[in-house]
PDB file of C-alpha atoms in Angstrom:
ATOM      1  CA  UNK U 973     -78.584 -78.363  -5.070  1.00 59.00           C
ATOM      2  CA  UNK U 974     -79.881 -77.683  -8.439  1.00 63.00           C
ATOM      3  CA  UNK U 975     -79.051 -80.125 -11.179  1.00 59.00           C
ATOM      4  CA  UNK U 976     -76.699 -78.948 -14.748  1.00 62.00           C
ATOM      5  CA  UNK U 977     -77.535 -79.886 -17.946  1.00 58.00           C
ATOM      6  CA  UNK U 978     -74.847 -81.479 -19.614  1.00 56.00           C
ATOM      7  CA  UNK U 979     -73.451 -78.118 -22.347  1.00 59.00           C
ATOM      8  CA  UNK U 980     -71.633 -80.603 -24.298  1.00 60.00           C
ATOM      9  CA  UNK U 981     -73.426 -82.402 -26.955  1.00 75.00           C
ATOM     10  CA  UNK U 982     -77.120 -82.233 -25.816  1.00 78.00           C
ATOM     11  CA  UNK U 983     -78.301 -85.012 -28.622  1.00 84.00           C
ATOM     12  CA  UNK U 984     -75.436 -86.806 -28.611  1.00 87.00           C
ATOM     13  CA  UNK U 985     -76.458 -89.246 -25.304  1.00 90.00           C
ATOM     14  CA  UNK U 986     -80.330 -89.706 -27.560  1.00 91.00           C
ATOM     15  CA  UNK U 987     -78.755 -90.587 -30.676  1.00 90.00           C
ATOM     16  CA  UNK U 988     -75.992 -93.110 -29.096  1.00 90.00           C
ATOM     17  CA  UNK U 989     -79.434 -94.872 -28.277  1.00 90.00           C
ATOM     18  CA  UNK U 990     -81.230 -93.650 -31.661  1.00 90.00           C
ATOM     19  CA  UNK U 991     -78.543 -96.055 -32.597  1.00 88.00           C
ATOM     20  CA  UNK U 992     -78.285 -98.704 -30.496  1.00 88.00           C
ATOM     21  CA  UNK U 993     -82.147 -99.320 -31.077  1.00 89.00           C
ATOM     22  CA  UNK U 994     -83.732 -97.180 -33.432  1.00 90.00           C
ATOM     23  CA  UNK U 995     -85.906 -94.920 -30.893  1.00 89.00           C
ATOM     24  CA  UNK U 996     -86.452 -91.496 -30.991  1.00 92.00           C
ATOM     25  CA  UNK U 997     -86.958 -90.464 -27.301  1.00 93.00           C
ATOM     26  CA  UNK U 998     -87.643 -86.972 -28.945  1.00 93.00           C
ATOM     27  CA  UNK U 999     -90.906 -87.780 -29.655  1.00 95.00           C
ATOM     28  CA  UNK U1000     -91.396 -88.241 -25.404  1.00 96.00           C
ATOM     29  CA  UNK U1001     -94.173 -86.122 -24.508  1.00 96.00           C
ATOM     30  CA  UNK U1002     -94.126 -86.703 -20.925  1.00 96.00           C
ATOM     31  CA  UNK U1003     -97.487 -88.244 -20.435  1.00 96.00           C
ATOM     32  CA  UNK U1004     -96.596 -90.414 -18.158  1.00 95.00           C
ATOM     33  CA  UNK U1005     -98.437 -93.541 -18.826  1.00 96.00           C
ATOM     34  CA  UNK U1006     -95.614 -96.200 -19.214  1.00 96.00           C
ATOM     35  CA  UNK U1007     -95.411 -94.706 -15.483  1.00 96.00           C
ATOM     36  CA  UNK U1008     -98.207 -95.617 -14.444  1.00 95.00           C
ATOM     37  CA  UNK U1009     -98.181 -98.860 -16.530  1.00 94.00           C
ATOM     38  CA  UNK U1010     -95.306-100.172 -14.792  1.00 95.00           C
ATOM     39  CA  UNK U1011     -96.069-103.130 -12.330  1.00 95.00           C
ATOM     40  CA  UNK U1012     -92.348-102.662 -10.582  1.00 94.00           C
ATOM     41  CA  UNK U1013     -92.295 -98.969 -10.664  1.00 94.00           C
ATOM     42  CA  UNK U1014     -92.729 -98.117  -7.095  1.00 93.00           C
ATOM     43  CA  UNK U1015     -89.087-100.022  -6.405  1.00 91.00           C
ATOM     44  CA  UNK U1016     -87.716 -98.035  -9.445  1.00 92.00           C
ATOM     45  CA  UNK U1017     -84.934 -95.099  -8.314  1.00 92.00           C
ATOM     46  CA  UNK U1018     -87.132 -93.291 -10.946  1.00 96.00           C
ATOM     47  CA  UNK U1019     -89.999 -93.833 -12.663  1.00 97.00           C
ATOM     48  CA  UNK U1020     -89.438 -94.870 -16.779  1.00 97.00           C
ATOM     49  CA  UNK U1021     -91.018 -91.438 -18.123  1.00 97.00           C
ATOM     50  CA  UNK U1022     -87.861 -90.274 -15.876  1.00 97.00           C
ATOM     51  CA  UNK U1023     -85.452 -92.324 -17.632  1.00 97.00           C
ATOM     52  CA  UNK U1024     -86.157 -91.117 -21.709  1.00 96.00           C
ATOM     53  CA  UNK U1025     -86.153 -87.141 -20.082  1.00 96.00           C
ATOM     54  CA  UNK U1026     -83.159 -87.198 -18.436  1.00 95.00           C
ATOM     55  CA  UNK U1027     -81.908 -89.313 -22.066  1.00 95.00           C
ATOM     56  CA  UNK U1028     -83.280 -85.805 -24.012  1.00 94.00           C
ATOM     57  CA  UNK U1029     -82.087 -84.048 -21.735  1.00 92.00           C
ATOM     58  CA  UNK U1030     -77.858 -85.683 -22.126  1.00 92.00           C
ATOM     59  CA  UNK U1031     -78.260 -86.885 -18.711  1.00 92.00           C
ATOM     60  CA  UNK U1032     -75.900 -90.201 -19.366  1.00 92.00           C
ATOM     61  CA  UNK U1033     -74.860 -90.100 -15.816  1.00 92.00           C
ATOM     62  CA  UNK U1034     -78.199 -90.078 -13.860  1.00 94.00           C
ATOM     63  CA  UNK U1035     -79.426 -92.394 -16.372  1.00 94.00           C
ATOM     64  CA  UNK U1036     -76.654 -94.735 -16.167  1.00 95.00           C
ATOM     65  CA  UNK U1037     -76.835 -95.266 -12.689  1.00 93.00           C
ATOM     66  CA  UNK U1038     -80.542 -95.122 -12.110  1.00 94.00           C
ATOM     67  CA  UNK U1039     -81.264 -98.347 -10.715  1.00 92.00           C
ATOM     68  CA  UNK U1040     -84.245 -99.049 -12.488  1.00 94.00           C
ATOM     69  CA  UNK U1041     -82.824 -99.712 -16.162  1.00 93.00           C
ATOM     70  CA  UNK U1042     -81.617-103.274 -13.871  1.00 92.00           C
ATOM     71  CA  UNK U1043     -85.393-104.141 -12.229  1.00 91.00           C
ATOM     72  CA  UNK U1044     -87.018-103.486 -15.337  1.00 92.00           C
ATOM     73  CA  UNK U1045     -88.102-106.648 -15.911  1.00 89.00           C
ATOM     74  CA  UNK U1046     -88.606-106.047 -19.421  1.00 91.00           C
ATOM     75  CA  UNK U1047     -92.756-107.050 -19.615  1.00 93.00           C
ATOM     76  CA  UNK U1048     -93.347-104.408 -22.624  1.00 95.00           C
ATOM     77  CA  UNK U1049     -96.730-102.906 -20.508  1.00 96.00           C
ATOM     78  CA  UNK U1050     -94.704 -99.286 -21.274  1.00 96.00           C
ATOM     79  CA  UNK U1051     -94.017-100.257 -24.652  1.00 96.00           C
ATOM     80  CA  UNK U1052     -97.141-101.213 -25.472  1.00 96.00           C
ATOM     81  CA  UNK U1053     -98.994 -98.011 -23.188  1.00 96.00           C
ATOM     82  CA  UNK U1054     -97.186 -95.686 -24.886  1.00 97.00           C
ATOM     83  CA  UNK U1055     -99.173 -92.870 -26.813  1.00 97.00           C
ATOM     84  CA  UNK U1056     -95.923 -92.450 -29.561  1.00 96.00           C
ATOM     85  CA  UNK U1057     -95.101 -96.135 -29.793  1.00 95.00           C
ATOM     86  CA  UNK U1058     -91.795 -95.590 -28.106  1.00 96.00           C
ATOM     87  CA  UNK U1059     -90.511 -99.431 -27.537  1.00 96.00           C
ATOM     88  CA  UNK U1060     -89.343 -98.609 -23.359  1.00 96.00           C
ATOM     89  CA  UNK U1061     -88.564-101.632 -22.280  1.00 94.00           C
ATOM     90  CA  UNK U1062     -85.510-102.120 -24.748  1.00 94.00           C
ATOM     91  CA  UNK U1063     -84.535 -98.497 -24.537  1.00 95.00           C
ATOM     92  CA  UNK U1064     -84.075-100.254 -20.991  1.00 94.00           C
ATOM     93  CA  UNK U1065     -81.977-103.230 -22.222  1.00 91.00           C
ATOM     94  CA  UNK U1066     -79.475-100.418 -24.628  1.00 92.00           C
ATOM     95  CA  UNK U1067     -79.129 -98.650 -20.966  1.00 94.00           C
ATOM     96  CA  UNK U1068     -77.782-101.838 -19.819  1.00 91.00           C
ATOM     97  CA  UNK U1069     -75.676-102.381 -22.518  1.00 89.00           C
ATOM     98  CA  UNK U1070     -74.868 -99.477 -22.661  1.00 92.00           C
ATOM     99  CA  UNK U1071     -73.184 -99.688 -18.924  1.00 91.00           C
ATOM    100  CA  UNK U1072     -71.987-102.926 -19.988  1.00 86.00           C
ATOM    101  CA  UNK U1073     -69.529-101.481 -21.897  1.00 88.00           C
ATOM    102  CA  UNK U1074     -69.200 -98.808 -20.630  1.00 91.00           C
ATOM    103  CA  UNK U1075     -68.607-101.066 -17.211  1.00 89.00           C
ATOM    104  CA  UNK U1076     -70.903 -98.881 -15.096  1.00 90.00           C
ATOM    105  CA  UNK U1077     -72.099-101.500 -12.489  1.00 86.00           C
ATOM    106  CA  UNK U1078     -75.350-100.895 -10.750  1.00 85.00           C
ATOM    107  CA  UNK U1079     -75.478 -98.541  -8.274  1.00 81.00           C
ATOM    108  CA  UNK U1080     -76.718-101.454  -5.489  1.00 84.00           C
ATOM    109  CA  UNK U1081     -74.669-103.898  -5.812  1.00 86.00           C
ATOM    110  CA  UNK U1082     -77.667-107.212  -4.771  1.00 88.00           C
ATOM    111  CA  UNK U1083     -79.103-106.224  -8.603  1.00 86.00           C
ATOM    112  CA  UNK U1084     -75.600-106.538 -10.208  1.00 82.00           C
ATOM    113  CA  UNK U1085     -75.418-110.044  -8.043  1.00 88.00           C
ATOM    114  CA  UNK U1086     -78.712-111.191  -8.739  1.00 88.00           C
ATOM    115  CA  UNK U1087     -77.793-110.894 -12.515  1.00 84.00           C
ATOM    116  CA  UNK U1088     -74.789-112.588 -12.415  1.00 86.00           C
ATOM    117  CA  UNK U1089     -76.484-116.089 -10.951  1.00 91.00           C
ATOM    118  CA  UNK U1090     -79.270-115.326 -13.137  1.00 89.00           C
ATOM    119  CA  UNK U1091     -77.815-115.256 -16.283  1.00 86.00           C
ATOM    120  CA  UNK U1092     -74.966-118.063 -14.735  1.00 88.00           C
ATOM    121  CA  UNK U1093     -78.506-120.218 -14.111  1.00 89.00           C
ATOM    122  CA  UNK U1094     -79.411-120.409 -18.152  1.00 89.00           C
ATOM    123  CA  UNK U1095     -76.263-120.571 -19.020  1.00 88.00           C
ATOM    124  CA  UNK U1096     -75.298-123.746 -17.055  1.00 87.00           C
ATOM    125  CA  UNK U1097     -78.641-125.366 -17.218  1.00 87.00           C
ATOM    126  CA  UNK U1098     -80.428-123.775 -20.622  1.00 88.00           C
ATOM    127  CA  UNK U1099     -83.212-122.343 -18.222  1.00 87.00           C
ATOM    128  CA  UNK U1100     -83.308-120.601 -14.432  1.00 88.00           C
ATOM    129  CA  UNK U1101     -83.234-122.863 -11.749  1.00 89.00           C
ATOM    130  CA  UNK U1102     -85.538-121.045  -9.620  1.00 89.00           C
ATOM    131  CA  UNK U1103     -84.006-122.939  -5.614  1.00 89.00           C
ATOM    132  CA  UNK U1104     -80.615-123.025  -7.031  1.00 90.00           C
ATOM    133  CA  UNK U1105     -80.299-119.052  -8.044  1.00 90.00           C
ATOM    134  CA  UNK U1106     -82.641-118.069  -4.629  1.00 90.00           C
ATOM    135  CA  UNK U1107     -79.963-120.338  -2.583  1.00 91.00           C
ATOM    136  CA  UNK U1108     -76.442-118.693  -4.010  1.00 93.00           C
ATOM    137  CA  UNK U1109     -78.129-115.611  -3.882  1.00 92.00           C
ATOM    138  CA  UNK U1110     -79.447-115.361  -0.151  1.00 92.00           C
ATOM    139  CA  UNK U1111     -75.870-117.041   0.499  1.00 92.00           C
ATOM    140  CA  UNK U1112     -73.743-114.074  -1.703  1.00 92.00           C
ATOM    141  CA  UNK U1113     -75.962-111.170  -0.300  1.00 90.00           C
ATOM    142  CA  UNK U1114     -75.361-112.961   3.203  1.00 91.00           C
ATOM    143  CA  UNK U1115     -79.137-112.694   3.889  1.00 89.00           C
ATOM    144  CA  UNK U1116     -79.717-117.116   3.968  1.00 87.00           C
ATOM    145  CA  UNK U1117     -82.616-117.489   5.314  1.00 87.00           C
ATOM    146  CA  UNK U1118     -83.990-114.981   3.654  1.00 88.00           C
ATOM    147  CA  UNK U1119     -87.802-116.512   2.493  1.00 84.00           C
ATOM    148  CA  UNK U1120     -86.974-119.634   4.328  1.00 85.00           C
ATOM    149  CA  UNK U1121     -90.170-120.364   5.383  1.00 87.00           C
ATOM    150  CA  UNK U1122     -91.296-120.043   1.138  1.00 87.00           C
ATOM    151  CA  UNK U1123     -89.495-123.044   0.728  1.00 83.00           C
ATOM    152  CA  UNK U1124     -91.876-126.003   1.878  1.00 87.00           C
ATOM    153  CA  UNK U1125     -95.276-124.010   0.963  1.00 88.00           C
ATOM    154  CA  UNK U1126     -93.221-123.735  -2.668  1.00 87.00           C
ATOM    155  CA  UNK U1127     -92.061-126.689  -2.816  1.00 85.00           C
ATOM    156  CA  UNK U1128     -95.777-128.189  -1.425  1.00 87.00           C
ATOM    157  CA  UNK U1129     -97.604-126.869  -4.121  1.00 89.00           C
ATOM    158  CA  UNK U1130     -94.956-127.703  -7.256  1.00 85.00           C
ATOM    159  CA  UNK U1131     -93.522-124.550  -7.435  1.00 84.00           C
ATOM    160  CA  UNK U1132     -89.833-125.462  -6.678  1.00 83.00           C
ATOM    161  CA  UNK U1133     -88.034-128.532  -7.763  1.00 84.00           C
ATOM    162  CA  UNK U1134     -85.045-130.104  -5.485  1.00 83.00           C
ATOM    163  CA  UNK U1135     -82.980-130.536  -8.606  1.00 84.00           C
ATOM    164  CA  UNK U1136     -82.316-128.060 -12.505  1.00 85.00           C
ATOM    165  CA  UNK U1137     -84.314-128.862 -15.214  1.00 82.00           C
ATOM    166  CA  UNK U1138     -81.893-128.846 -17.978  1.00 80.00           C
ATOM    167  CA  UNK U1139     -82.218-128.820 -21.428  1.00 82.00           C
ATOM    168  CA  UNK U1140     -81.607-131.459 -24.322  1.00 86.00           C
ATOM    169  CA  UNK U1141     -79.258-130.255 -26.545  1.00 88.00           C
ATOM    170  CA  UNK U1142     -77.957-126.667 -24.798  1.00 86.00           C
ATOM    171  CA  UNK U1143     -75.447-126.209 -27.676  1.00 87.00           C
ATOM    172  CA  UNK U1144     -77.892-123.186 -28.831  1.00 86.00           C
ATOM    173  CA  UNK U1145     -77.493-122.291 -24.734  1.00 86.00           C
ATOM    174  CA  UNK U1146     -74.009-121.666 -24.808  1.00 84.00           C
ATOM    175  CA  UNK U1147     -73.950-120.640 -28.557  1.00 84.00           C
ATOM    176  CA  UNK U1148     -75.761-117.166 -27.083  1.00 83.00           C
ATOM    177  CA  UNK U1149     -74.159-117.005 -24.838  1.00 82.00           C
ATOM    178  CA  UNK U1150     -70.932-116.952 -26.877  1.00 80.00           C
ATOM    179  CA  UNK U1151     -72.767-114.283 -29.190  1.00 78.00           C
ATOM    180  CA  UNK U1152     -73.881-112.421 -26.140  1.00 73.00           C
ATOM    181  CA  UNK U1153     -69.543-111.839 -24.839  1.00 69.00           C
ATOM    182  CA  UNK U1154     -70.373-108.221 -25.487  1.00 53.00           C
ATOM    183  CA  UNK U1155     -73.068-108.001 -24.207  1.00 54.00           C
ATOM    184  CA  UNK U1156     -72.262-109.096 -21.424  1.00 51.00           C
ATOM    185  CA  UNK U1157     -68.950-107.734 -19.953  1.00 48.00           C
ATOM    186  CA  UNK U1158     -66.458-109.849 -18.466  1.00 47.00           C
ATOM    187  CA  UNK U1159     -65.819-109.755 -14.574  1.00 47.00           C
ATOM    188  CA  UNK U1160     -63.359-107.618 -13.152  1.00 45.00           C
ATOM    189  CA  UNK U1161     -61.518-107.570  -9.878  1.00 42.00           C
ATOM    190  CA  UNK U1162     -62.495-104.699  -7.434  1.00 40.00           C
TER     191      UNK U1162
END
């Protein structure tokens, strides 16, 4: 079925992104350098260049419901490679912020669960506790033994610790989370 463009104010979504991050996606020439350099493009539902095109065409629903914006690692490879100097990683952040404000959840519930567990780990410890993250995520997604064979190898190489390393003063971390409440949407009952 062909995609019907939103004929309302075609620039509304683009202007919203511009107001959040100061990046004008109109400058994107669709060269594809961002997508070809992205280290996790193979996992994405839509390539970074496609997300920018959705914004240009006011295809809000397609952009905001794409798992791509949640999978982006914000490594900034796309941003560095862009010949138009567009902060694509920043745009992905802005799209996540819009989703949280509008209470739009990722299409894949596992992505939402990972983000929740990841942020709670940082909030509680001041940094990510990898073992706790993996264990909680695997339990939450009903796959308790996923990657279990990697555990002993990771322990043997000193990559995993049994107990979390906490930062000495967690106050600044808690303050950052408190300040970011508008960015991180509160839990809603489903």
